[in-house]
mmCIF file of C-alpha atoms and ligand atoms in Angstrom:
data_model
loop_
_atom_site.group_PDB
_atom_site.id
_atom_site.type_symbol
_atom_site.label_atom_id
_atom_site.label_comp_id
_atom_site.label_asym_id
_atom_site.label_seq_id
_atom_site.Cartn_x
_atom_site.Cartn_y
_atom_site.Cartn_z
ATOM 1 C CA MET A 1105 2.407 23.868 23.133
ATOM 2 C CA ASN A 1106 0.265 22.204 20.451
ATOM 3 C CA ILE A 1107 1.510 18.619 20.365
ATOM 4 C CA PRO A 1108 -0.330 16.487 17.865
ATOM 5 C CA ARG A 1109 -1.991 13.163 19.094
ATOM 6 C CA THR A 1110 0.129 10.161 18.210
ATOM 7 C CA LEU A 1111 0.054 6.584 19.265
ATOM 8 C CA GLN A 1112 2.867 4.029 19.669
ATOM 9 C CA PRO A 1113 2.609 0.808 21.491
ATOM 10 C CA GLU A 1114 3.291 0.681 25.152
ATOM 11 C CA TRP A 1115 5.818 -1.847 26.359
ATOM 12 C CA LEU A 1116 3.735 -2.887 29.443
ATOM 13 C CA ASP A 1117 0.915 -4.144 27.255
ATOM 14 C CA GLU A 1118 3.310 -6.307 25.403
ATOM 15 C CA LEU A 1119 5.374 -7.757 28.182
ATOM 16 C CA PRO A 1120 4.244 -11.099 29.883
ATOM 17 C CA PRO A 1121 2.648 -10.334 33.241
ATOM 18 C CA GLY A 1122 5.377 -12.216 35.038
ATOM 19 C CA ASP A 1123 8.347 -10.342 33.492
ATOM 20 C CA PRO A 1124 10.329 -8.581 36.157
ATOM 21 C CA ARG A 1125 10.474 -5.432 34.124
ATOM 22 C CA ALA A 1126 6.674 -5.391 33.722
ATOM 23 C CA MET A 1127 6.221 -6.196 37.532
ATOM 24 C CA ARG A 1128 8.485 -3.431 38.396
ATOM 25 C CA SER A 1129 6.719 -0.923 36.027
ATOM 26 C CA ARG A 1130 3.207 -1.703 37.604
ATOM 27 C CA ARG A 1131 4.710 -0.705 41.023
ATOM 28 C CA ASP A 1132 5.983 2.456 39.281
ATOM 29 C CA LEU A 1133 2.607 3.042 37.979
ATOM 30 C CA GLN A 1134 1.185 3.148 41.573
ATOM 31 C CA ARG A 1135 3.744 6.106 42.299
ATOM 32 C CA ILE A 1136 2.976 7.789 38.933
ATOM 33 C CA ASN A 1137 -0.891 7.604 39.774
ATOM 34 C CA ALA A 1138 0.041 9.111 43.356
ATOM 35 C CA LEU A 1139 1.817 12.059 41.548
ATOM 36 C CA MET A 1140 -0.914 12.449 39.150
ATOM 37 C CA LEU A 1141 -3.391 12.664 41.929
ATOM 38 C CA ASN A 1142 -5.721 10.348 39.844
ATOM 39 C CA CYS A 1143 -7.144 8.227 42.804
ATOM 40 C CA THR A 1144 -7.838 11.485 44.710
ATOM 41 C CA LEU A 1145 -9.739 12.812 41.698
ATOM 42 C CA VAL A 1146 -11.744 9.652 41.007
ATOM 43 C CA ALA A 1147 -12.697 9.260 44.739
ATOM 44 C CA ARG A 1148 -13.794 12.951 44.893
ATOM 45 C CA GLU A 1149 -15.793 12.605 41.623
ATOM 46 C CA LEU A 1150 -17.567 9.655 43.162
ATOM 47 C CA ARG A 1151 -18.367 11.382 46.361
ATOM 48 C CA ARG A 1152 -19.656 14.369 44.503
ATOM 49 C CA ILE A 1153 -21.799 12.111 42.148
ATOM 50 C CA PHE A 1154 -23.234 9.857 44.806
ATOM 51 C CA PRO A 1155 -23.380 12.161 47.872
ATOM 52 C CA GLY A 1156 -26.013 9.937 49.671
ATOM 53 C CA LYS A 1157 -25.972 6.384 48.671
ATOM 54 C CA PRO A 1158 -23.006 4.913 47.196
ATOM 55 C CA PRO A 1159 -23.061 3.243 43.878
ATOM 56 C CA ARG A 1160 -23.981 -0.425 43.778
ATOM 57 C CA ALA A 1161 -21.884 -1.619 40.859
ATOM 58 C CA ILE A 1162 -18.592 -0.211 39.573
ATOM 59 C CA ALA A 1163 -16.370 -1.511 36.913
ATOM 60 C CA GLU A 1164 -12.842 -0.429 36.051
ATOM 61 C CA ILE A 1165 -11.803 -1.041 32.422
ATOM 62 C CA GLY A 1166 -8.098 -1.586 31.967
ATOM 63 C CA ALA A 1167 -7.686 -2.100 35.705
ATOM 64 C CA GLY A 1168 -4.203 -3.389 35.730
ATOM 65 C CA ASP A 1169 -3.345 -5.059 39.047
ATOM 66 C CA GLY A 1170 -6.348 -3.458 40.736
ATOM 67 C CA THR A 1171 -4.301 -1.363 43.188
ATOM 68 C CA PHE A 1172 -5.548 1.982 41.455
ATOM 69 C CA MET A 1173 -9.162 1.144 42.359
ATOM 70 C CA LEU A 1174 -8.039 -0.036 45.896
ATOM 71 C CA ARG A 1175 -6.444 3.186 46.588
ATOM 72 C CA VAL A 1176 -9.659 4.981 45.410
ATOM 73 C CA ALA A 1177 -11.776 2.676 47.796
ATOM 74 C CA GLU A 1178 -9.517 3.506 50.696
ATOM 75 C CA LYS A 1179 -10.092 7.287 50.241
ATOM 76 C CA LEU A 1180 -13.825 6.806 50.435
ATOM 77 C CA PRO A 1181 -15.895 6.860 53.751
ATOM 78 C CA SER A 1182 -16.094 3.631 55.515
ATOM 79 C CA GLN A 1183 -19.866 3.417 55.026
ATOM 80 C CA TRP A 1184 -19.059 3.144 51.129
ATOM 81 C CA GLN A 1185 -19.751 -0.831 50.768
ATOM 82 C CA VAL A 1186 -19.881 -1.355 46.961
ATOM 83 C CA GLU A 1187 -21.472 -4.657 46.310
ATOM 84 C CA ASP A 1188 -20.311 -5.424 42.899
ATOM 85 C CA VAL A 1189 -16.752 -4.220 41.532
ATOM 86 C CA VAL A 1190 -15.596 -5.584 38.420
ATOM 87 C CA LEU A 1191 -11.828 -5.148 37.577
ATOM 88 C CA LEU A 1192 -11.505 -5.755 33.820
ATOM 89 C CA ASP A 1193 -8.065 -6.034 32.190
ATOM 90 C CA GLN A 1194 -6.853 -8.102 29.183
ATOM 91 C CA GLN A 1195 -4.300 -9.656 31.712
ATOM 92 C CA SER A 1196 -5.006 -11.413 34.776
ATOM 93 C CA LEU A 1197 -3.109 -9.425 37.208
ATOM 94 C CA VAL A 1198 -5.093 -8.817 40.524
ATOM 95 C CA ARG A 1199 -3.455 -10.636 43.320
ATOM 96 C CA PRO A 1200 -5.486 -12.492 46.054
ATOM 97 C CA GLU A 1201 -4.102 -10.051 48.766
ATOM 98 C CA THR A 1202 -5.490 -7.114 46.677
ATOM 99 C CA HIS A 1203 -8.999 -8.889 46.677
ATOM 100 C CA GLY A 1204 -8.404 -9.315 50.490
ATOM 101 C CA LYS A 1205 -7.682 -5.574 51.019
ATOM 102 C CA PHE A 1206 -11.071 -4.690 49.138
ATOM 103 C CA GLY A 1207 -12.744 -6.975 51.437
ATOM 104 C CA SER A 1208 -11.413 -5.248 54.391
ATOM 105 C CA VAL A 1209 -13.019 -1.865 53.165
ATOM 106 C CA GLY A 1210 -16.232 -3.592 52.229
ATOM 107 C CA TRP A 1211 -15.903 -3.857 48.452
ATOM 108 C CA LYS A 1212 -16.599 -6.972 46.897
ATOM 109 C CA THR A 1213 -14.373 -7.577 43.697
ATOM 110 C CA GLN A 1214 -14.246 -9.729 40.745
ATOM 111 C CA THR A 1215 -11.687 -9.823 37.944
ATOM 112 C CA VAL A 1216 -12.593 -10.340 34.358
ATOM 113 C CA ALA A 1217 -9.522 -11.011 31.889
ATOM 114 C CA ALA A 1218 -10.829 -10.060 28.587
ATOM 115 C CA ASP A 1219 -10.484 -7.555 25.870
ATOM 116 C CA VAL A 1220 -12.611 -4.521 26.729
ATOM 117 C CA PHE A 1221 -14.378 -4.279 23.395
ATOM 118 C CA ALA A 1222 -15.435 -7.956 23.527
ATOM 119 C CA TRP A 1223 -16.568 -7.790 26.989
ATOM 120 C CA LEU A 1224 -18.632 -4.672 26.713
ATOM 121 C CA ALA A 1225 -20.286 -5.945 23.644
ATOM 122 C CA GLN A 1226 -21.426 -9.141 25.272
ATOM 123 C CA PRO A 1227 -25.172 -9.090 26.155
ATOM 124 C CA ALA A 1228 -24.465 -10.702 29.521
ATOM 125 C CA THR A 1229 -22.290 -7.765 30.759
ATOM 126 C CA PRO A 1230 -24.506 -5.665 33.114
ATOM 127 C CA ILE A 1231 -25.154 -1.958 33.273
ATOM 128 C CA PHE A 1232 -23.069 -0.329 35.916
ATOM 129 C CA ASP A 1233 -23.723 2.755 38.071
ATOM 130 C CA THR A 1234 -20.120 3.943 37.030
ATOM 131 C CA ILE A 1235 -17.290 2.835 34.853
ATOM 132 C CA VAL A 1236 -13.897 4.123 35.718
ATOM 133 C CA ALA A 1237 -10.985 4.377 33.246
ATOM 134 C CA ASN A 1238 -7.602 5.457 34.450
ATOM 135 C CA LEU A 1239 -4.691 5.800 31.944
ATOM 136 C CA PHE A 1240 -6.636 3.518 29.653
ATOM 137 C CA LEU A 1241 -8.516 5.522 27.096
ATOM 138 C CA HIS A 1242 -5.387 6.877 25.571
ATOM 139 C CA HIS A 1243 -4.425 3.372 24.226
ATOM 140 C CA PHE A 1244 -6.917 3.946 21.472
ATOM 141 C CA ASP A 1245 -7.003 5.923 18.114
ATOM 142 C CA ALA A 1246 -10.009 8.238 17.587
ATOM 143 C CA ALA A 1247 -12.070 5.713 15.491
ATOM 144 C CA ARG A 1248 -11.532 2.880 18.231
ATOM 145 C CA LEU A 1249 -12.165 5.298 20.972
ATOM 146 C CA ALA A 1250 -15.426 6.381 19.514
ATOM 147 C CA GLU A 1251 -16.374 2.796 19.243
ATOM 148 C CA LEU A 1252 -15.278 2.165 22.833
ATOM 149 C CA LEU A 1253 -17.139 5.127 24.268
ATOM 150 C CA THR A 1254 -20.243 4.071 22.489
ATOM 151 C CA LEU A 1255 -20.004 0.604 24.103
ATOM 152 C CA VAL A 1256 -19.289 2.247 27.440
ATOM 153 C CA ALA A 1257 -22.308 4.576 27.144
ATOM 154 C CA GLN A 1258 -24.516 1.408 26.714
ATOM 155 C CA ARG A 1259 -23.118 -0.111 29.860
ATOM 156 C CA THR A 1260 -23.226 2.697 32.400
ATOM 157 C CA ARG A 1261 -24.835 5.562 33.984
ATOM 158 C CA VAL A 1262 -21.703 7.491 34.706
ATOM 159 C CA LEU A 1263 -18.060 7.306 33.291
ATOM 160 C CA ILE A 1264 -15.183 8.847 35.041
ATOM 161 C CA ALA A 1265 -11.966 8.907 33.058
ATOM 162 C CA CYS A 1266 -8.673 10.047 34.161
ATOM 163 C CA GLU A 1267 -5.965 10.322 31.411
ATOM 164 C CA PRO A 1268 -2.581 11.727 30.577
ATOM 165 C CA ARG A 1269 -2.871 15.330 29.417
ATOM 166 C CA ARG A 1270 -1.120 16.130 26.269
ATOM 167 C CA SER A 1271 0.680 19.385 27.346
ATOM 168 C CA GLY A 1272 4.295 20.506 27.711
ATOM 169 C CA ARG A 1273 4.282 20.192 31.457
ATOM 170 C CA ALA A 1274 3.071 16.655 31.203
ATOM 171 C CA LEU A 1275 5.637 15.890 28.554
ATOM 172 C CA LEU A 1276 8.534 17.332 30.875
ATOM 173 C CA GLY A 1277 7.189 15.352 33.720
ATOM 174 C CA SER A 1278 7.180 12.028 31.764
ATOM 175 C CA HIS A 1279 10.806 12.739 30.842
ATOM 176 C CA LEU A 1280 11.824 13.218 34.403
ATOM 177 C CA LEU A 1281 10.498 9.970 35.816
ATOM 178 C CA GLY A 1282 14.001 8.470 36.061
ATOM 179 C CA VAL A 1283 14.483 10.953 38.951
ATOM 180 C CA ILE A 1284 12.059 9.026 41.172
ATOM 181 C CA GLY A 1285 13.666 5.722 40.150
ATOM 182 C CA CYS A 1286 11.083 4.626 37.375
ATOM 183 C CA ASN A 1287 12.517 1.879 35.224
ATOM 184 C CA ASP A 1288 12.856 1.822 31.430
ATOM 185 C CA VAL A 1289 9.449 0.419 30.670
ATOM 186 C CA SER A 1290 7.755 3.113 32.822
ATOM 187 C CA ARG A 1291 9.896 5.896 31.394
ATOM 188 C CA HIS A 1292 9.175 4.737 27.775
ATOM 189 C CA ASP A 1293 5.380 4.230 28.258
ATOM 190 C CA ALA A 1294 4.989 7.669 30.191
ATOM 191 C CA VAL A 1295 6.296 9.547 27.269
ATOM 192 C CA VAL A 1296 4.307 7.478 24.735
ATOM 193 C CA SER A 1297 1.163 8.026 26.925
ATOM 194 C CA VAL A 1298 1.438 11.898 27.015
ATOM 195 C CA HIS A 1299 1.670 11.926 23.134
ATOM 196 C CA ALA A 1300 -1.286 9.812 23.063
ATOM 197 C CA GLY A 1301 -3.248 11.876 25.893
ATOM 198 C CA PHE A 1302 -5.881 14.343 25.530
ATOM 199 C CA ARG A 1303 -6.576 18.069 25.695
ATOM 200 C CA ASN A 1304 -9.640 20.549 25.262
ATOM 201 C CA GLN A 1305 -12.968 18.710 24.650
ATOM 202 C CA GLU A 1306 -11.325 15.873 22.579
ATOM 203 C CA LEU A 1307 -13.165 13.075 24.531
ATOM 204 C CA SER A 1308 -16.499 14.875 24.682
ATOM 205 C CA GLY A 1309 -16.172 15.068 20.785
ATOM 206 C CA LEU A 1310 -15.893 11.379 20.591
ATOM 207 C CA TRP A 1311 -18.870 10.686 22.960
ATOM 208 C CA PRO A 1312 -21.897 9.198 21.080
ATOM 209 C CA ALA A 1313 -23.743 12.244 19.703
ATOM 210 C CA GLY A 1314 -27.415 12.763 20.267
ATOM 211 C CA SER A 1315 -27.647 10.820 23.571
ATOM 212 C CA ALA A 1316 -29.035 12.503 26.653
ATOM 213 C CA TRP A 1317 -25.677 12.829 28.648
ATOM 214 C CA THR A 1318 -24.166 15.702 30.403
ATOM 215 C CA LEU A 1319 -20.264 15.960 29.925
ATOM 216 C CA ARG A 1320 -17.481 17.605 31.747
ATOM 217 C CA GLU A 1321 -13.884 17.632 30.555
ATOM 218 C CA HIS A 1322 -11.044 19.505 32.083
ATOM 219 C CA ALA A 1323 -7.419 19.541 33.234
ATOM 220 C CA HIS A 1324 -6.708 18.057 36.649
ATOM 221 C CA GLY A 1325 -3.499 18.613 38.803
ATOM 222 C CA LEU A 1326 -0.267 19.051 36.774
ATOM 223 C CA PHE A 1327 -0.501 16.143 34.332
ATOM 224 C CA SER A 1328 -4.075 14.714 34.068
ATOM 225 C CA HIS A 1329 -6.944 15.260 31.949
ATOM 226 C CA CYS A 1330 -10.453 14.338 33.435
ATOM 227 C CA PHE A 1331 -13.779 13.506 31.537
ATOM 228 C CA VAL A 1332 -16.959 12.803 33.372
ATOM 229 C CA ALA A 1333 -20.159 11.727 31.323
ATOM 230 C CA ALA A 1334 -23.388 11.242 33.355
ATOM 231 C CA ARG A 1335 -26.650 10.095 31.869
ATOM 232 C CA VAL A 1336 -29.474 12.416 32.263
ATOM 233 C CA GLY A 1337 -32.117 10.859 34.609
ATOM 234 C CA GLY A 1338 -29.807 7.961 34.993
ATOM 235 C CA ASN A 1339 -28.462 9.280 38.296
ATOM 236 C CA ASP A 1340 -30.050 12.533 39.554
ATOM 237 C CA ASN A 1341 -27.120 13.380 41.580
ATOM 238 C CA ALA A 1342 -24.873 12.964 38.776
ATOM 239 C CA VAL A 1343 -26.871 15.186 36.612
ATOM 240 C CA ARG A 1344 -27.018 17.835 39.172
ATOM 241 C CA GLU A 1345 -23.401 17.755 39.763
ATOM 242 C CA CYS A 1346 -22.343 17.717 36.045
ATOM 243 C CA ARG A 1347 -24.628 20.624 35.294
ATOM 244 C CA ALA A 1348 -23.075 22.789 38.269
HETATM 245 C C1 SAM B 1412 -1.455 1.941 31.925
HETATM 246 S S1 SAM B 1412 -2.162 0.390 32.455
HETATM 247 C C2 SAM B 1412 -3.338 1.223 33.689
HETATM 248 C C3 SAM B 1412 -3.634 0.193 34.683
HETATM 249 C C4 SAM B 1412 -4.508 0.787 35.830
HETATM 250 N N1 SAM B 1412 -5.760 1.485 35.311
HETATM 251 C C5 SAM B 1412 -3.792 1.832 36.906
HETATM 252 O O1 SAM B 1412 -3.951 2.965 36.624
HETATM 253 O O2 SAM B 1412 -2.843 1.203 37.452
HETATM 254 C C6 SAM B 1412 -3.310 0.034 31.183
HETATM 255 C C7 SAM B 1412 -3.879 -1.225 31.225
HETATM 256 O O3 SAM B 1412 -4.765 -1.479 30.147
HETATM 257 C C8 SAM B 1412 -4.734 -2.731 29.778
HETATM 258 N N2 SAM B 1412 -5.312 -2.889 28.495
HETATM 259 C C9 SAM B 1412 -4.807 -2.355 27.206
HETATM 260 N N3 SAM B 1412 -5.645 -2.798 26.217
HETATM 261 C C10 SAM B 1412 -6.610 -3.393 26.617
HETATM 262 C C11 SAM B 1412 -7.746 -4.003 26.120
HETATM 263 N N4 SAM B 1412 -7.989 -4.070 24.737
HETATM 264 N N5 SAM B 1412 -8.767 -4.525 26.813
HETATM 265 C C12 SAM B 1412 -8.492 -4.690 28.168
HETATM 266 N N6 SAM B 1412 -7.457 -4.241 28.880
HETATM 267 C C13 SAM B 1412 -6.471 -3.583 28.083
HETATM 268 C C14 SAM B 1412 -3.270 -3.218 30.007
HETATM 269 O O4 SAM B 1412 -3.210 -4.672 30.139
HETATM 270 C C15 SAM B 1412 -3.056 -2.411 31.344
HETATM 271 O O5 SAM B 1412 -2.965 -3.156 32.368
#
């Protein structure tokens, strides 16, 4: 099924953080992430890329309420103590108890409420060992995405992205979310997200050309599309993995 890539605004991005429908939709998102196996995928990629020493600094862009990254942290071995975890989102959504749960698995978190483009372009933004994007890159059209990936490439050694797959099966799944009790916002945004999702090597094609990176892009689970970029020489383990 060849679905053309189209973008429409997502309701969750436009509702105020305290709106009850938005709050409910963020809880739905936790179940949708579980169904998509996205936390499992990101944890597995991190373990493969950093088999010995865990990364010191990780950022999630478009981190929402931080619970996605928390699930990832909980899936990693207890010796993974990440010193510097930045949860970046345009809205300030991470609750104190979520920071507390990160603390109990040894991850030190801070939140940044900013637009991703402005934040990545700031000279003060550090270089991370890994940037994670989950259900985020599909928000942008190809031109903005190329701009975003160029900024990301300047700020990280590894990018792990997990996005909706633009496939008939994912579209069917998105139309069935009412069955598991997802609300109108989640049902709307899921369908819109699949239409804005990715397939084939679309993200690799937008990665800044000429840079020394190894790229992997593939389907994951029933509904997801995974993209991993690792800087050659920036992380030897990452490079070995991505060439395998
Ligand atoms: C679908 S949610 C995913 C949240 C989280 N990654 C998860 O899986 O639960 C997308 C998030 O991207 C954020 N977002 C959208 N555009 C943004 C931008 N330009 N800069 C920063 N965050 C943005 C929204 O506020 C929202 O929390």
